[in-house]
XYZ file of C-alpha atoms in Angstrom:
768
model
C 16.484 47.345 37.953
C 16.663 45.073 40.969
C 17.701 41.518 40.566
C 14.689 39.055 40.645
C 14.560 37.329 43.999
C 14.934 33.371 44.461
C 11.217 33.533 45.799
C 9.950 34.971 42.306
C 12.236 32.944 40.225
C 11.786 29.408 41.907
C 8.759 29.846 44.241
C 6.129 32.165 42.296
C 2.767 30.914 43.812
C 0.811 32.742 40.601
C 3.179 30.852 38.203
C 2.127 27.633 40.023
C -1.631 27.949 39.767
C -1.342 29.407 36.099
C 0.750 26.227 35.027
C -0.987 23.620 36.996
C -3.777 23.119 34.511
C -1.441 22.536 31.734
C 0.822 20.121 33.582
C -2.247 17.867 34.423
C -3.285 18.280 30.691
C 0.595 17.460 29.498
C 0.543 14.162 31.583
C -2.585 12.813 30.342
C -1.586 13.989 26.817
C 1.536 11.866 26.981
C 0.122 9.107 28.599
C -2.350 8.512 26.266
C -0.701 9.617 23.093
C -2.993 12.446 22.854
C -1.411 15.284 19.961
C -2.671 18.384 21.960
C -1.107 21.690 20.549
C -0.071 22.470 24.353
C 2.881 25.189 24.441
C 6.357 24.151 24.719
C 9.622 25.217 24.388
C 12.424 23.974 22.426
C 16.222 25.230 22.918
C 18.194 24.881 19.572
C 21.712 26.416 18.886
C 25.492 25.552 18.200
C 27.403 23.194 19.693
C 28.387 24.432 23.573
C 26.275 27.211 23.292
C 24.957 26.589 26.546
C 21.117 24.978 26.214
C 21.858 21.824 28.395
C 22.996 24.614 31.107
C 20.068 26.725 30.394
C 17.821 23.411 30.814
C 19.096 23.078 34.473
C 18.800 26.604 35.213
C 14.853 26.255 34.534
C 14.744 23.004 36.399
C 16.688 24.342 39.578
C 19.027 21.236 39.819
C 22.293 19.985 37.918
C 22.032 16.873 35.938
C 22.624 16.888 32.190
C 25.191 15.481 30.098
C 27.905 18.025 29.264
C 31.307 17.207 26.735
C 33.352 19.144 25.213
C 32.744 17.958 21.863
C 28.907 16.845 21.643
C 26.752 16.074 24.671
C 23.232 15.800 23.448
C 22.938 13.272 20.693
C 19.011 12.663 21.032
C 16.607 15.194 21.604
C 15.526 15.325 25.484
C 12.049 16.147 26.279
C 11.768 17.369 29.838
C 8.420 17.603 31.611
C 8.643 19.724 34.292
C 6.004 19.116 37.495
C 6.014 21.667 40.018
C 5.492 19.893 43.462
C 5.651 22.140 46.607
C 6.453 18.845 48.575
C 9.185 17.617 46.346
C 12.297 19.461 48.048
C 14.689 16.921 46.409
C 13.981 16.226 42.356
C 12.117 13.296 41.779
C 13.300 12.251 37.944
C 11.883 9.299 35.759
C 12.907 8.491 32.249
C 10.311 7.120 29.932
C 10.929 3.341 28.700
C 11.970 2.974 25.004
C 8.969 2.213 23.054
C 6.509 2.423 25.715
C 4.404 5.005 27.700
C 5.307 3.811 31.005
C 8.119 5.629 33.269
C 11.142 3.864 34.717
C 11.968 3.837 38.485
C 12.869 6.967 40.566
C 16.317 8.015 39.668
C 17.910 9.002 43.250
C 19.986 11.140 43.698
C 19.475 13.775 40.978
C 23.223 13.637 40.075
C 22.724 9.988 38.730
C 20.352 11.169 36.049
C 23.132 12.303 33.775
C 24.668 8.879 33.470
C 20.750 7.288 32.993
C 20.576 9.406 30.311
C 24.081 8.953 29.078
C 23.183 4.886 29.017
C 20.100 5.308 27.374
C 21.529 7.002 24.588
C 24.196 4.809 24.065
C 22.350 1.719 23.995
C 19.794 3.090 21.339
C 22.690 4.403 19.088
C 24.285 1.052 19.189
C 21.218 -0.617 18.123
C 20.514 1.626 15.527
C 24.242 1.892 14.352
C 24.194 5.867 14.526
C 25.961 8.668 15.859
C 22.730 10.435 16.754
C 19.051 9.471 16.585
C 15.914 11.740 15.948
C 14.231 9.555 18.816
C 13.886 11.649 21.908
C 14.438 10.947 25.352
C 11.517 11.755 27.687
C 12.143 12.597 31.257
C 9.453 13.910 33.847
C 10.902 15.910 36.753
C 9.020 16.712 39.709
C 10.525 19.503 41.748
C 9.320 22.429 44.418
C 11.528 24.798 42.502
C 10.798 24.106 38.796
C 7.732 25.695 36.961
C 4.979 23.561 35.084
C 6.386 23.528 31.496
C 7.645 21.469 28.951
C 11.122 22.212 27.513
C 13.129 20.312 24.754
C 16.871 20.245 24.712
C 18.178 18.938 21.352
C 21.833 18.417 19.831
C 23.632 21.205 18.894
C 24.702 22.321 15.263
C 28.173 21.370 14.054
C 29.928 22.345 10.783
C 31.837 18.976 10.406
C 31.165 15.000 11.456
C 33.666 14.073 14.237
C 36.512 11.529 13.133
C 34.624 7.944 12.605
C 31.446 9.140 11.868
C 29.437 9.529 8.877
C 29.744 12.829 6.976
C 25.969 13.266 7.134
C 25.807 13.691 10.628
C 25.684 17.428 10.476
C 22.740 17.540 8.209
C 21.116 14.573 10.422
C 21.229 17.032 13.410
C 19.749 20.083 11.290
C 17.078 18.005 9.995
C 16.314 16.780 13.474
C 16.149 19.973 14.904
C 13.732 21.653 12.180
C 11.628 18.858 13.070
C 11.581 19.686 16.810
C 11.060 23.241 16.131
C 8.453 23.180 13.090
C 5.366 22.626 15.166
C 3.595 26.270 15.629
C 2.589 25.711 19.488
C 6.461 25.464 20.396
C 8.518 28.696 21.596
C 12.137 28.527 20.088
C 14.834 29.389 22.147
C 17.670 30.283 19.925
C 21.096 30.521 21.915
C 24.201 31.952 20.331
C 27.193 32.821 22.201
C 27.671 36.582 23.193
C 31.339 36.328 21.863
C 29.859 35.720 18.332
C 28.744 38.928 16.609
C 25.119 39.368 15.343
C 26.654 39.709 11.957
C 28.467 36.491 12.073
C 25.723 34.227 13.562
C 25.824 30.822 11.911
C 22.654 29.260 12.830
C 20.296 32.138 12.233
C 18.748 31.158 8.708
C 17.620 27.886 10.697
C 15.299 29.758 12.560
C 14.386 31.870 9.616
C 13.200 28.773 7.813
C 10.841 27.419 10.634
C 9.991 31.030 11.598
C 10.345 33.645 8.972
C 8.763 36.354 11.160
C 10.360 35.321 14.451
C 6.704 35.647 15.938
C 7.680 32.671 18.286
C 11.373 32.898 18.525
C 13.190 34.317 21.520
C 16.903 35.009 20.971
C 19.416 34.515 23.762
C 23.132 35.805 23.823
C 24.233 32.988 26.535
C 27.834 33.163 28.315
C 27.242 36.968 28.515
C 29.949 37.441 31.217
C 32.551 36.522 28.815
C 31.600 39.715 26.926
C 31.484 42.206 29.827
C 35.229 42.874 29.610
C 34.888 44.256 26.365
C 32.838 46.715 27.228
C 34.303 50.422 28.500
C 31.557 52.922 27.629
C 27.693 53.035 27.861
C 27.521 53.333 24.218
C 29.278 50.445 23.636
C 26.969 48.494 26.020
C 23.769 50.260 24.627
C 24.775 49.403 20.923
C 25.303 45.596 21.387
C 22.267 45.106 23.546
C 20.225 46.776 20.847
C 21.482 44.738 18.069
C 19.911 46.868 15.891
C 20.563 46.503 12.196
C 21.455 42.880 12.814
C 18.078 41.098 13.843
C 14.866 41.136 13.217
C 12.482 43.896 14.444
C 10.390 41.562 16.380
C 13.344 40.203 17.729
C 14.387 41.385 21.138
C 17.115 39.372 22.712
C 17.940 38.322 26.323
C 21.962 38.144 27.906
C 22.164 35.463 29.959
C 25.227 34.100 32.349
C 25.146 31.187 34.206
C 27.843 29.621 36.649
C 30.710 28.079 35.231
C 31.373 25.505 37.693
C 30.875 22.214 36.346
C 31.074 19.990 39.437
C 27.965 18.571 40.553
C 26.554 20.761 43.181
C 23.368 20.641 45.483
C 20.511 21.688 43.739
C 20.156 24.586 46.666
C 23.903 25.874 46.035
C 23.206 25.732 42.205
C 20.182 28.194 42.553
C 22.105 30.252 44.955
C 25.119 30.395 42.451
C 22.445 31.544 39.609
C 21.080 34.396 41.452
C 24.974 35.270 42.284
C 25.499 35.617 38.464
C 22.818 37.673 37.831
C 23.862 40.098 40.552
C 27.006 40.208 39.343
C 26.420 40.947 36.055
C 24.105 43.846 36.871
C 26.798 45.103 39.226
C 29.255 45.306 36.754
C 27.086 46.873 33.922
C 26.227 49.583 36.504
C 29.919 50.326 38.316
C 32.579 48.920 35.876
C 30.846 50.694 32.645
C 31.406 54.231 32.418
C 28.109 55.684 32.567
C 26.454 52.137 33.356
C 24.008 51.130 30.530
C 20.259 52.202 29.568
C 18.526 50.329 32.362
C 15.501 51.058 31.643
C 15.467 49.940 27.981
C 17.584 47.132 28.557
C 17.415 45.712 32.060
C 14.375 43.460 31.847
C 16.277 41.553 29.119
C 19.554 41.203 31.110
C 20.186 37.925 33.585
C 18.511 34.374 33.649
C 15.914 35.464 36.091
C 14.320 37.990 33.743
C 14.246 35.472 30.814
C 12.650 32.780 33.218
C 10.054 35.353 34.163
C 9.556 36.585 30.371
C 8.977 32.780 29.249
C 6.157 32.223 31.880
C 4.226 35.138 31.170
C 4.565 34.531 27.377
C 3.562 31.049 28.044
C 0.653 31.932 30.135
C -0.461 34.392 27.065
C 0.043 31.435 24.946
C -2.351 29.028 27.329
C -4.795 31.783 27.663
C -5.172 32.256 23.567
C -5.308 28.314 23.418
C -7.404 27.511 26.595
C -11.237 27.546 24.096
C -9.375 25.353 21.840
C -8.272 22.801 24.479
C -11.369 22.647 25.992
C -13.155 22.079 23.047
C -10.859 19.441 21.860
C -10.753 17.885 25.265
C -14.557 17.467 24.984
C -14.246 16.081 21.810
C -11.760 13.554 23.116
C -14.099 12.749 26.064
C -16.706 11.729 23.873
C -14.920 9.930 21.573
C -13.370 7.841 24.161
C -16.718 7.209 25.903
C -18.055 6.221 22.554
C -15.240 3.732 22.129
C -15.898 2.196 25.564
C -19.483 1.654 24.716
C -18.242 -0.138 21.333
C -15.806 -2.262 23.352
C -18.430 -3.319 26.105
C -20.991 -3.934 23.247
C -18.158 -6.415 21.362
C -17.380 -7.984 24.630
C -21.005 -9.007 25.080
C -21.142 -9.611 21.523
C -18.453 -12.327 21.869
C -20.339 -14.691 23.934
C -23.330 -14.430 22.049
C -23.850 -16.614 19.091
C -26.599 -14.733 17.475
C -24.650 -11.568 17.518
C -21.584 -13.334 15.950
C -23.465 -15.160 13.327
C -25.001 -11.531 12.588
C -21.468 -9.943 12.170
C -20.266 -12.861 10.016
C -23.068 -12.641 7.641
C -22.460 -8.950 7.318
C -18.730 -9.117 6.784
C -19.817 -11.922 4.052
C -22.173 -9.924 2.142
C -19.659 -6.721 2.539
C -16.776 -9.279 0.851
C -19.194 -10.315 -1.581
C -20.045 -6.934 -2.639
C -16.437 -5.667 -3.084
C -15.762 -8.972 -5.022
C -18.477 -7.926 -7.396
C -17.398 -4.327 -7.501
C -13.921 -5.588 -8.273
C -15.360 -7.364 -11.153
C -17.674 -4.352 -12.412
C -14.574 -1.960 -12.363
C -13.371 -0.263 -9.391
C -10.358 2.221 -8.709
C -10.062 1.585 -4.625
C -7.204 -0.863 -4.390
C -4.092 0.673 -5.480
C -2.812 -1.213 -8.610
C 0.819 -0.946 -7.750
C 0.075 -3.256 -4.610
C -3.007 -5.553 -6.233
C -2.465 -5.419 -9.791
C -0.386 -8.209 -11.993
C 1.032 -7.962 -15.434
C 0.134 -10.525 -17.868
C 3.442 -12.322 -17.172
C 2.993 -12.017 -13.545
C -0.565 -13.667 -13.832
C 1.100 -16.341 -15.584
C 3.489 -16.858 -12.933
C 1.146 -16.948 -10.227
C -1.402 -19.437 -12.243
C -0.778 -23.304 -12.155
C -1.765 -23.231 -15.775
C 1.271 -20.839 -16.691
C 1.396 -21.505 -20.084
C -1.313 -22.019 -22.952
C -1.215 -25.572 -24.538
C -0.062 -25.990 -28.281
C 2.797 -23.473 -28.705
C 0.681 -20.341 -28.190
C 2.681 -19.297 -25.139
C 3.878 -15.985 -27.047
C 0.537 -14.561 -27.018
C 0.645 -10.954 -25.891
C -2.916 -9.346 -25.293
C -3.599 -5.847 -25.571
C -2.386 -3.948 -22.153
C -0.172 -6.909 -21.195
C 2.246 -4.710 -19.207
C -0.539 -2.655 -16.978
C -1.054 -3.970 -13.615
C -4.541 -5.147 -13.721
C -6.907 -6.581 -11.374
C -10.771 -7.779 -11.177
C -12.895 -7.323 -14.203
C -10.012 -5.576 -15.998
C -7.848 -8.562 -15.639
C -10.601 -10.940 -16.596
C -11.305 -9.116 -19.868
C -7.679 -9.196 -20.475
C -7.145 -12.833 -19.655
C -10.020 -13.207 -22.354
C -8.383 -11.376 -24.712
C -4.849 -13.553 -24.056
C -7.315 -16.785 -24.750
C -8.106 -15.345 -28.116
C -4.776 -14.326 -29.379
C -3.516 -17.781 -28.406
C -6.214 -19.257 -30.260
C -5.403 -17.428 -33.345
C -2.082 -18.548 -33.094
C -2.904 -22.236 -33.578
C -3.323 -23.422 -36.944
C -4.540 -26.898 -38.104
C -1.938 -29.416 -37.313
C -0.020 -30.835 -39.841
C -1.933 -34.090 -41.259
C 0.055 -37.059 -42.755
C -0.867 -39.140 -45.946
C -1.592 -42.104 -43.734
C -4.247 -40.314 -41.894
C -6.065 -39.014 -44.955
C -5.870 -42.586 -46.467
C -7.305 -43.750 -43.253
C -10.433 -41.444 -43.558
C -10.936 -41.082 -47.019
C -10.499 -44.623 -48.652
C -13.508 -46.082 -46.524
C -15.712 -43.168 -47.488
C -14.610 -43.361 -51.074
C -15.381 -47.443 -50.894
C -18.742 -46.361 -49.999
C -19.161 -45.079 -53.654
C -19.668 -41.686 -52.112
C -19.454 -38.571 -54.686
C -18.362 -36.344 -51.739
C -15.818 -38.376 -49.975
C -12.979 -35.838 -50.201
C -15.224 -33.311 -48.403
C -16.241 -35.524 -45.815
C -12.747 -36.710 -45.162
C -11.873 -33.163 -44.862
C -14.585 -32.427 -42.417
C -13.481 -34.999 -40.438
C -10.181 -34.305 -40.065
C -10.886 -30.627 -39.335
C -13.337 -31.843 -36.406
C -10.363 -34.136 -35.025
C -7.955 -31.439 -35.248
C -10.242 -28.863 -33.596
C -11.041 -31.311 -30.636
C -7.444 -32.049 -30.375
C -6.152 -28.544 -30.381
C -8.857 -26.356 -28.782
C -10.108 -28.578 -25.926
C -6.578 -28.204 -23.541
C -7.037 -24.475 -24.630
C -10.260 -24.155 -23.263
C -9.180 -25.906 -20.188
C -6.646 -23.598 -19.752
C -8.718 -20.342 -20.255
C -11.034 -21.659 -17.419
C -8.189 -22.227 -14.850
C -6.519 -18.784 -15.587
C -9.960 -17.018 -15.048
C -10.528 -18.902 -12.001
C -7.360 -17.752 -10.876
C -8.415 -14.021 -11.527
C -11.384 -14.642 -9.326
C -9.744 -16.175 -6.490
C -7.221 -13.160 -6.464
C -10.157 -10.693 -6.357
C -10.990 -12.319 -3.130
C -7.789 -11.737 -1.334
C -7.990 -8.154 -2.742
C -11.687 -7.800 -1.299
C -10.765 -9.065 2.136
C -7.371 -7.055 2.063
C -9.114 -3.638 1.067
C -12.055 -4.600 4.148
C -9.024 -4.906 6.771
C -7.926 -1.647 5.862
C -11.355 0.205 6.554
C -12.486 -2.033 9.222
C -13.021 0.651 12.012
C -16.508 0.581 13.042
C -17.177 -2.594 10.797
C -18.102 -6.024 11.273
C -14.919 -7.347 10.521
C -13.261 -5.373 13.747
C -14.948 -7.691 16.164
C -14.209 -10.939 13.643
C -10.606 -10.181 13.910
C -9.377 -12.703 16.521
C -11.246 -15.532 14.869
C -8.852 -17.229 12.588
C -11.292 -20.295 12.040
C -14.073 -18.109 10.860
C -11.787 -16.381 7.895
C -9.987 -19.758 7.030
C -13.899 -21.209 6.657
C -14.938 -17.892 4.539
C -11.796 -18.410 2.297
C -12.394 -22.378 2.116
C -15.735 -21.707 0.912
C -15.130 -19.145 -1.536
C -12.578 -20.951 -3.337
C -15.157 -23.686 -3.197
C -17.309 -21.670 -5.203
C -14.920 -20.834 -7.735
C -13.941 -24.225 -8.172
C -17.232 -25.077 -9.002
C -17.808 -22.318 -11.265
C -14.388 -23.593 -13.162
C -16.143 -27.002 -13.643
C -19.419 -25.684 -14.842
C -17.247 -23.333 -17.685
C -14.949 -26.342 -18.656
C -18.032 -28.296 -19.035
C -20.070 -25.571 -21.085
C -17.273 -24.890 -23.237
C -16.394 -28.310 -24.131
C -19.703 -29.062 -25.149
C -19.660 -25.874 -27.133
C -16.938 -27.342 -29.031
C -18.278 -30.763 -29.370
C -21.265 -28.989 -30.882
C -19.138 -26.859 -32.933
C -17.362 -30.078 -34.290
C -20.552 -32.205 -34.839
C -21.238 -33.413 -38.646
C -24.283 -31.142 -38.595
C -22.227 -27.748 -37.479
C -19.400 -28.854 -39.823
C -21.935 -28.938 -42.722
C -23.347 -25.870 -41.882
C -19.923 -24.063 -41.819
C -19.264 -25.590 -45.060
C -21.820 -23.614 -46.518
C -20.628 -20.436 -45.360
C -18.404 -17.960 -47.551
C -15.312 -17.809 -45.475
C -14.183 -14.405 -47.032
C -17.370 -12.555 -46.004
C -17.181 -14.321 -42.710
C -13.429 -13.181 -41.821
C -14.570 -9.726 -43.059
C -17.410 -9.462 -41.063
C -15.382 -10.675 -37.926
C -12.379 -8.478 -38.820
C -10.064 -11.292 -38.104
C -7.247 -12.352 -40.034
C -5.838 -15.832 -39.912
C -2.536 -17.219 -40.993
C -3.397 -20.970 -40.975
C -2.154 -21.915 -44.349
C 0.619 -24.247 -42.943
C 0.109 -27.174 -45.498
C -0.599 -24.975 -48.331
C 2.204 -25.470 -50.834
C 3.946 -22.295 -52.317
C 3.277 -23.193 -55.877
C 0.329 -22.353 -58.012
C -3.242 -23.703 -57.182
C -4.104 -26.606 -58.899
C -7.262 -27.729 -60.541
C -7.679 -30.169 -57.791
C -7.274 -27.581 -55.078
C -9.932 -25.116 -56.650
C -12.313 -28.182 -56.794
C -12.009 -28.970 -53.696
C -12.599 -25.089 -52.427
C -15.861 -25.711 -54.516
C -16.900 -28.801 -53.050
C -16.041 -27.202 -49.439
C -18.645 -24.235 -50.412
C -21.552 -26.768 -51.083
C -23.888 -28.524 -48.962
C -23.465 -32.287 -48.727
C -25.846 -33.885 -51.416
C -28.305 -36.009 -50.176
C -28.783 -39.504 -51.875
C -31.641 -38.481 -53.972
C -29.738 -35.538 -55.517
C -26.783 -37.374 -56.684
C -26.882 -38.571 -60.564
C -26.421 -41.876 -61.944
C -23.001 -43.046 -63.206
C -24.011 -42.854 -66.840
C -25.023 -39.227 -66.485
C -21.946 -37.777 -64.421
C -22.975 -35.349 -62.059
C -21.290 -31.807 -62.220
C -18.975 -32.888 -59.142
C -17.731 -35.940 -60.960
C -17.170 -34.219 -64.188
C -15.018 -31.830 -62.113
C -13.366 -34.194 -60.064
C -12.393 -35.963 -63.464
C -11.014 -32.649 -65.089
C -13.444 -32.218 -67.728
C -16.547 -30.188 -68.046
C -17.452 -26.700 -67.385
C -18.567 -24.726 -64.590
C -19.746 -21.302 -64.580
C -18.612 -20.588 -67.861
C -15.094 -21.931 -67.195
C -13.302 -24.374 -69.122
C -11.322 -26.260 -66.031
C -7.723 -27.805 -66.932
C -7.365 -31.512 -67.210
C -4.905 -32.566 -64.498
C -5.210 -36.564 -64.969
C -6.852 -38.478 -67.766
C -8.072 -41.829 -66.374
C -10.006 -44.316 -68.813
C -10.802 -46.841 -66.378
C -14.095 -46.551 -64.241
C -12.557 -44.757 -61.124
C -15.339 -43.419 -59.094
C -15.513 -39.870 -58.184
C -11.486 -39.004 -57.611
C -8.715 -37.820 -59.776
C -6.725 -40.210 -62.207
C -5.127 -42.932 -60.336
C -1.172 -43.293 -60.139
C 0.086 -46.413 -58.326
C 1.416 -45.512 -55.173
C 3.576 -49.062 -55.143
C 5.258 -50.327 -51.970
C 5.232 -46.916 -50.614
C 1.926 -46.874 -50.040
C -0.397 -48.311 -52.633
C -3.882 -48.661 -51.224
C -6.492 -50.131 -53.985
C -10.117 -50.480 -52.588
C -12.086 -52.756 -54.329
C -9.323 -54.084 -56.678
C -8.761 -50.550 -58.230
C -5.536 -48.708 -57.515
C -6.113 -44.987 -56.924
C -3.588 -42.201 -56.254
C -3.977 -39.950 -53.405
C -1.546 -37.549 -54.413
C -4.229 -34.565 -55.375
C -6.786 -35.581 -52.866
C -4.394 -35.166 -50.118
C -3.291 -31.465 -50.972
C -6.983 -30.683 -51.575
C -8.143 -32.460 -48.464
C -5.357 -30.499 -46.279
C -6.530 -26.993 -47.651
C -10.385 -27.794 -47.039
C -9.382 -29.450 -43.539
C -7.449 -26.024 -42.759
C -10.272 -23.802 -43.803
C -12.936 -25.946 -41.833
C -10.491 -25.703 -38.880
C -10.196 -21.991 -39.200
C -14.146 -21.635 -38.957
C -14.225 -24.293 -36.187
C -12.137 -22.115 -34.377
C -13.556 -18.922 -35.223
C -16.765 -20.258 -33.691
C -15.497 -21.802 -30.466
C -12.894 -19.272 -29.495
C -13.867 -15.940 -30.706
C -17.889 -16.130 -30.717
C -19.050 -18.796 -28.718
C -16.403 -19.294 -25.652
C -15.975 -15.742 -24.659
C -19.848 -15.020 -24.261
C -20.037 -18.388 -21.977
C -16.928 -18.013 -19.944
C -18.270 -14.144 -18.922
C -21.950 -15.287 -18.485
C -20.913 -18.647 -16.249
C -18.213 -17.077 -14.715
C -19.367 -13.336 -13.748
C -23.075 -13.649 -13.353
C -23.066 -16.065 -10.424
C -20.153 -13.843 -8.641
C -23.095 -11.035 -8.730
C -26.268 -13.242 -8.042
C -25.363 -16.038 -5.938
C -22.039 -15.640 -4.343
C -23.487 -13.704 -1.042
C -26.321 -16.325 -0.466
C -24.476 -19.425 -1.416
C -21.304 -18.490 1.127
C -23.964 -17.777 3.689
C -25.676 -20.998 3.182
C -22.189 -22.982 3.357
C -21.182 -21.224 6.499
C -24.334 -20.372 8.402
C -26.713 -23.172 7.674
C -25.809 -25.141 10.615
C -26.480 -25.579 14.439
C -25.456 -23.107 16.930
C -22.894 -25.108 18.473
C -21.312 -25.680 14.656
C -21.533 -21.825 13.999
C -19.497 -21.269 17.567
C -16.897 -23.591 16.329
C -15.549 -21.121 13.976
C -15.356 -18.303 16.866
C -13.351 -20.376 19.641
C -10.243 -18.404 19.712
C -8.038 -18.852 22.554
C -7.591 -15.648 24.631
C -9.848 -13.541 22.338
C -12.248 -12.458 25.280
C -9.751 -11.771 27.680
C -7.931 -9.529 24.928
C -11.310 -7.802 24.671
C -11.756 -7.324 28.445
C -8.228 -5.925 28.500
C -9.339 -3.341 25.820
C -12.352 -2.730 27.667
C -10.210 -1.734 30.954
C -7.940 0.381 29.037
C -10.297 2.155 27.613
C -12.484 2.633 30.770
C -9.180 3.971 32.302
C -8.371 6.430 29.352
C -12.063 7.729 29.695
C -11.745 8.427 33.410
C -8.543 10.236 33.055
C -9.571 12.297 30.159
C -12.925 13.368 32.094
C -10.804 14.221 35.107
C -8.059 16.175 33.317
C -11.466 18.176 31.388
C -12.831 18.744 34.822
C -9.605 20.232 36.504
C -8.853 22.328 33.577
C -12.026 23.860 33.613
C -11.665 24.661 37.297
C -8.163 25.857 36.887
C -8.918 27.669 33.598
C -9.571 31.065 35.495
C -6.154 31.311 36.763
C -4.849 31.656 33.229
């Protein structure tokens, strides 16, 4: 088979036309970040297997880095552009983190040093020996085809001295990532001196292309193997590689000039031709019987490899053409729609009516999201937005519950909740904290200050009234700060719901009013302030309502109603067990305790219902320790003979606290214990009525109903019920219009280039 001529190898007109359309398409894709499945070639192989030299042969000039140990440390993407007017290579490197290309690198021998400097600078920045971030080079030349080829770092078995032990694995993962896309042809190189059965890196190809449908195997440095062939059967057996490679694999055998010196591009191309011709001459003349040229001749030499790759790419281009055209049409339409939206956004930026409308839409959207969160939603990620009970306490200004109830642990305390779930858990925590609080200990001084004036007025139920007064005072003292803390904690849950709603809206802002409102910081600050004010008003209203419930529950009328309730039946119906017997002595209940319990269960007697002293009432008889009630004989605890009024027998208190109203000494010992027990029971009933029954329902309705019914309207009135000049004050962001204009210009250029690329591709697709 004759060697490929220089004209066919580097100046093929058919190939030029064939790849022209995809060259322009590739340029558009790179310039605008489009991910188009354009056929490309990725060269992989072991270290020093000749990948970089093969890339130079495709380009038609020498430029790349070659070192004994490791030359390529980053993937190098070379976009070859056939330009008949470029007799000298025109190379540019794409700048780091930019779509722009740097200045022209002249002469081409300086390209190697530019690549080395960019590589070293990047590796120093990241502190690693290799990097998966590619270097992109655009090469325009009269003697290169229109295709993209990717040079990758060579596989190594062991890291160099001073490098991390993970370097070989890092290179392996990097190369796999480059070879994995289905639109890329894999050019696998292996030195011909390595036997097929001893291939070290063939398994990498099998992982990314198990059936070798897009893999081309190349035996490089073939001239090193020629001297081992003496007879035809030896050559044919090696070239067939039968039994060692997949049945779809037809390997190529290539050798390139060994001279490492930088030579002019014309001389380099001539040397490639000479090496191809020398290999064929050796196989024909130096091997006894030659070789099966009809079978293997088309796979020997770089020229045949280059033509095969161009034909294979052309076939893939033809197969991809319908998809490419449809995708280009879709991208053009999408870009045009984005351009129209940008123009509308720019026009709206100076129109107060448009801004007002967009802002109101955003306010209503945020209000709906807040209401949805409080109703129960799964959209936000609990790991990102949810808080545990302990985290809520830390984030709240009212971290701890007052009165020693800081250890309250509600159900689901360890779950990360937000919105309505967090609201209900906080209510449960409030009830747990309330149930942990018992009636404060009462001193004898306090009991005496309440009881003795009642007794002096001659009331038969003075002990009951004293117990009621102490229970009312204790309930107000203990429950009032607890209710205030509950309001503060619940308002904190609502404030956090706003942050979650805004964050959720920003993540799905494409095509929404928020996208046009992003630059206006003053508007977003005003919206947040209006919401905080709204929640603050709700908090004050709730605090007033629950405090009113507490005042009502501790009124004398309400306490008298609670006194007629059977506590055991009430607790059984509520399903709540209380441990509020702090002041109850551990011994058996005395007759005085039993008496005050019975008093506690009666309605207070009106004046007309009371009996005269000459005919003692049942209460008086009971308190004096005599008489019968319900058929039982009550034990006598004291035996006073004097005319004491309605209390147990008096024992002088002496200097330690003897109080004798009306000149009569009266003992407080039995009354103190009975009043303490009675006040504890009444306190528990007040706590049950407020913390378990009234407050939760009130807090739900007072906090949640205004959110769902009034939030959007109140926020809109607060923000937009003002003059146009004041509204525009929220949208006076410096540079916002300039940013919109720049975005519109960028989109306009993109649309223009995509339309041009699509039209040119349609014209040139006939050549494929």
